[in-house]
Coordinates of C-alpha atoms and ligand atoms in Angstrom, one line a residue:
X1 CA -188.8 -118.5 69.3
X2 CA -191.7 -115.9 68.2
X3 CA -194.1 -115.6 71.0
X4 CA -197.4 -113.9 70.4
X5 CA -200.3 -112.3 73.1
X6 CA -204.2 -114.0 71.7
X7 CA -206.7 -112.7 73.6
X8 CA -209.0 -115.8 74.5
X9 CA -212.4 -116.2 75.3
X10 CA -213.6 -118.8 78.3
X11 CA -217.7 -118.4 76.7
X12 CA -216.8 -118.5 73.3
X13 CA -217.4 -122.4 72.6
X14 CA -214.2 -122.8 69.6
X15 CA -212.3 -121.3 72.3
X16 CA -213.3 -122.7 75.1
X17 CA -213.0 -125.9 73.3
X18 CA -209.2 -125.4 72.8
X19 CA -209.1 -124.1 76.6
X20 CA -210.4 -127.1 77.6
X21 CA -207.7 -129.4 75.5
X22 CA -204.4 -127.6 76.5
X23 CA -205.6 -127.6 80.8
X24 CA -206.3 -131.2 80.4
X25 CA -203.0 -131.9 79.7
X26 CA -201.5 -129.4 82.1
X27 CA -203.2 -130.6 85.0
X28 CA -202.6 -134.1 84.4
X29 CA -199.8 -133.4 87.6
X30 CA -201.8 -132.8 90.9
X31 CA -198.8 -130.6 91.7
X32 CA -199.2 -128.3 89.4
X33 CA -203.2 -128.0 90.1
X34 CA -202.8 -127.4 93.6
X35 CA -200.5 -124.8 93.7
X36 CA -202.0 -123.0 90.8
X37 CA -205.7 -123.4 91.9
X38 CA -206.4 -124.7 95.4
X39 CA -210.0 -123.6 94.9
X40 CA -209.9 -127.0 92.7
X41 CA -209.4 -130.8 93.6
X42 CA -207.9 -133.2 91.4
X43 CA -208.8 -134.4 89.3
X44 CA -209.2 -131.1 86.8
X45 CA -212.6 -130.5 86.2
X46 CA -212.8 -128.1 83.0
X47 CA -216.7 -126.4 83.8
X48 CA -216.0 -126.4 87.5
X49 CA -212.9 -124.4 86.8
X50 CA -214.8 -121.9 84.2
X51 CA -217.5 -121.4 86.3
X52 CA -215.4 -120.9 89.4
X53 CA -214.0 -117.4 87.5
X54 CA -215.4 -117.2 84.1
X55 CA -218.7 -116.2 84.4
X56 CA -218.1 -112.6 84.5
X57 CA -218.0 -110.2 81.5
X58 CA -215.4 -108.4 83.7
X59 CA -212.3 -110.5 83.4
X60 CA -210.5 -110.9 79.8
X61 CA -207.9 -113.7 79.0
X62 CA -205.0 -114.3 77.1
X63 CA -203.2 -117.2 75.6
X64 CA -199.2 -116.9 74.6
X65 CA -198.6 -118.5 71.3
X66 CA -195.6 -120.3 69.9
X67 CA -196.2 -121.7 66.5
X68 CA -199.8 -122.3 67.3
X69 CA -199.3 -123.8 70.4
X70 CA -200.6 -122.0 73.4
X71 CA -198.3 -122.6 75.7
X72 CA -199.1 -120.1 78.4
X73 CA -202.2 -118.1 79.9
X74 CA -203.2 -115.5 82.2
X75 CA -206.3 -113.9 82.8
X76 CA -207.1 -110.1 84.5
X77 CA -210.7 -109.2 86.1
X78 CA -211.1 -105.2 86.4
X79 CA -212.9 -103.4 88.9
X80 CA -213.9 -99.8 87.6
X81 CA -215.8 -98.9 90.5
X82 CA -212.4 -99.5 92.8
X83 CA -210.1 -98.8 89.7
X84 CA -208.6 -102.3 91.2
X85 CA -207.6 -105.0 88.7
X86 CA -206.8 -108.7 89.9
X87 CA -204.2 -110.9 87.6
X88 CA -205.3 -114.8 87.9
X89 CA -204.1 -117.7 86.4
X90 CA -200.9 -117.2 85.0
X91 CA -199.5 -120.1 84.0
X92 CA -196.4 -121.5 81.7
X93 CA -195.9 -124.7 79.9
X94 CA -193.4 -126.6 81.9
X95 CA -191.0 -126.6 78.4
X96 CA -191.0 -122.9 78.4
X97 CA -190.4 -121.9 82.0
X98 CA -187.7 -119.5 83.3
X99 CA -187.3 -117.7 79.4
X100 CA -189.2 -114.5 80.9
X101 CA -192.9 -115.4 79.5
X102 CA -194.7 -115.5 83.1
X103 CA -193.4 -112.1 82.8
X104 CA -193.9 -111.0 79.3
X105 CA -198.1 -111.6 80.1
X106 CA -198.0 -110.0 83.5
X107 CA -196.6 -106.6 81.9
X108 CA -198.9 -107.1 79.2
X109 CA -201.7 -107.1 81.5
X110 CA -200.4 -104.3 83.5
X111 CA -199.9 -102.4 80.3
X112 CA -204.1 -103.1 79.6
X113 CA -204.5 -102.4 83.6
X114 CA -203.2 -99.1 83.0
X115 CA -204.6 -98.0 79.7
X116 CA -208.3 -99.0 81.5
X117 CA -207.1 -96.0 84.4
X118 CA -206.7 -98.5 87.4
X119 CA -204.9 -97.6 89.9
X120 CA -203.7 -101.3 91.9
X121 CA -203.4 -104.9 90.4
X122 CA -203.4 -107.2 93.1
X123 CA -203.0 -111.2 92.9
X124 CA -203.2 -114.4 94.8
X125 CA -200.9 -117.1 95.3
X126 CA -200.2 -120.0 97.8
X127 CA -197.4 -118.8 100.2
X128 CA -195.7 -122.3 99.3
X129 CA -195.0 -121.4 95.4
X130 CA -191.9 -120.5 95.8
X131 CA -191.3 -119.5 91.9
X132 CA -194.2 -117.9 91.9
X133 CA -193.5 -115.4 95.0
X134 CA -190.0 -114.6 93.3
X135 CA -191.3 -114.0 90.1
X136 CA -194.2 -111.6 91.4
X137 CA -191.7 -110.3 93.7
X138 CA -189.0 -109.5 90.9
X139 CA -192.6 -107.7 88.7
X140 CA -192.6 -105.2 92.0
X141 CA -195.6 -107.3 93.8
X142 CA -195.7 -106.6 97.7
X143 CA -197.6 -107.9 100.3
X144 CA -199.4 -105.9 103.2
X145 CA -199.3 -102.9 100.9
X146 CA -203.3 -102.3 101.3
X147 CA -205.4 -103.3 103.9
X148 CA -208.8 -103.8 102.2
X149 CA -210.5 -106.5 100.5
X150 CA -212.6 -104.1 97.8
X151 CA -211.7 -106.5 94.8
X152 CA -213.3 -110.0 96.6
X153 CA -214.2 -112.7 94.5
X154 CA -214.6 -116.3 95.8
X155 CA -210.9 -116.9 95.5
X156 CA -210.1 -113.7 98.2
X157 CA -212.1 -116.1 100.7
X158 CA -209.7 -118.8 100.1
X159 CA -207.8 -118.6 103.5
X160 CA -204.4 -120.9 102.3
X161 CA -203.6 -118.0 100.1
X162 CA -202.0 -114.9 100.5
X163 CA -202.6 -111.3 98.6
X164 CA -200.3 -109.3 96.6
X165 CA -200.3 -106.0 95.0
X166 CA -198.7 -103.2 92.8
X167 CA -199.4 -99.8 92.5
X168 CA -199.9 -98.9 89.0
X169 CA -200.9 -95.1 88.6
Ligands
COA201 C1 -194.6 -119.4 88.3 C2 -194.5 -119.4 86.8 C3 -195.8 -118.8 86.2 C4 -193.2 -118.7 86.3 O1 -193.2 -118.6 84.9 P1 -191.9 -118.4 84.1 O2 -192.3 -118.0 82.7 O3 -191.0 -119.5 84.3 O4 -191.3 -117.0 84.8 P2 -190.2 -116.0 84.2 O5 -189.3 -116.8 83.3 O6 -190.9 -114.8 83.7 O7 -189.4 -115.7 85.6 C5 -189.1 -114.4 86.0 C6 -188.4 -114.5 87.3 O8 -189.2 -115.2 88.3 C7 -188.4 -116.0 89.2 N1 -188.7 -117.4 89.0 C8 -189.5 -117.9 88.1 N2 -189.5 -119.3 88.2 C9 -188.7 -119.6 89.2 C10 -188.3 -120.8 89.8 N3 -188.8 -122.0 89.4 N4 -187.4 -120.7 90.9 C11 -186.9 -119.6 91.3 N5 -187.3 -118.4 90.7 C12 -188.1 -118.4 89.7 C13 -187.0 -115.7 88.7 O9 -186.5 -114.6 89.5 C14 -187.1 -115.3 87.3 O10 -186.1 -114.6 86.7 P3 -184.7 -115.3 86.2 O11 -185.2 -116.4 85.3 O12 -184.1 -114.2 85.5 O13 -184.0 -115.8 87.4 C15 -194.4 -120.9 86.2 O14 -193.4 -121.6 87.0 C16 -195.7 -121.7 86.3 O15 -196.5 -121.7 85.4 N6 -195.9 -122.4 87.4 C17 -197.1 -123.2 87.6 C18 -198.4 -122.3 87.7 C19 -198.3 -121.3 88.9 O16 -197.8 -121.6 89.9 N7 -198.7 -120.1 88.6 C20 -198.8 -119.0 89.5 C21 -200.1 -119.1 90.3 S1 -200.2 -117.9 91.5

C-alpha cells in the first residue's frame, strides 16, 4: 500500500466536486457524522458542512491517496496572530483504520504547523470517541494544558466537545 499527502481545495469546484462524492458516502452512517461533526445533523449536508469551516483562506486541507482513492482527510486552520494552529476533521476510511494513517496526516500537519512558526496545535473532539481520544492521546495531545480560547471559531462554542492541545515549538 503506497499512501500519498494531496493537498485539497474546499473552493476549488473540481475539487470540491470530488470532496463532495467521497463525504456522501462516508456519512451515509449517522454514527460516524455525529462523532466526527456534531456541529452537523444527519443527514450530511455537503454546503452546510463547507460553509460551516471552509470559508476561510486560513485553513488548508489534505486528502490521503491510495491508488487514486482518497481514502482519508484532515484539514489545519493557522492563526499567525496567536502562532496557534487548530487540526479539524481528520478522518479515515473505515477499510483503512488502525494501519497508522490518522496519524501519518496529523504529523504531516504538525510538520506544516511548524515550518509556518506556530507554537500550539490544538483540536476538538467529542469526549465519547473513544479511538479518537487514544489516538490524539498516543500523538502527545493533552487536555487542560492552556486556559484560553485565542483560536475560537464556531466549533470552540460547541459545548459537547472538549479541547486538546500540543506544544509544538
Ligand atoms: C479516529 C480515527 C481518525 C483513527 O484513525 P486511524 O487511522 O485508525 O488511527 P491510527 O491507525 O493512526 O491509530 C493510532 C493509534 O490511535 C489509537 N486508536 C485508533 N483507533 C482506535 C480504536 N478504534 N480503538 C482504540 N484505539 C484506537 C491506537 O492507540 C492506535 O495505535 P495502534 O493501532 O498501534 O494501537 C478513525 O477511527 C476515524 O476516522 N474515525 C471517525 C472520524 C473521527 O472520529 N475523527 C476524529 C474526529 S475528532
Amino acid at each position: 500500500m503506497f499512501i500519498s499527502i494531496k493537498k485539497i481545495d474546499y473552493n476549488n469546484k473540481d475539487d470540491s466536486r470530488i470532496l463532495e462524492a467521497v463525504l456522501n458516502n462516508w456519512f451515509i452512517n449517522p454514527k460516524e457524522l455525529n462523532l466526527f461533526e456534531p456541529r452537523l445533523k444527519y443527514p450530511f449536508n455537503y454546503n452546510k458542512w463547507k460553509a460551516l469551516t471552509y470559508n476561510s483562506s486560513n485553513v488548508e486541507s489534505f486528502t490521503l491517496i491510495n491508488d487514486k482513492l482518497i481514502i482519508g482527510i484532515g484539514s489545519i486552520l493557522f492563526n499567525t496572530d496567536s502562532s496557534r494552529a487548530h487540526i479539524m476533521h481528520i478522518f479515515i476510511d473505515t477499510t483503512y483504520r488502525r494501519k497508522g494513517l490518522a496519524t501519518k496526516i496529523i504529523k504531516y500537519l504538525e510538520k506544516l504547523a511548524n515550518k509556518k512558526k506556530m507554537k500550539i496545535l490544538s483540536l476538538r473532539l467529542m469526549p465519547k470517541n473513544e479511538p479518537a481520544k487514544k489516538l490524539y492521546e498516543k500523538i502527545g495531545f493533552q487536555e487542560n494544558l492552556i486556559q484560553d480560547e485565542t483560536l475560537t471559531n464556531s466549533s470552540a462554542n460547541n459545548k459537547k466537545t472538549i479541547k486538546l492541545y500540543k506544544q509544538i515549538n
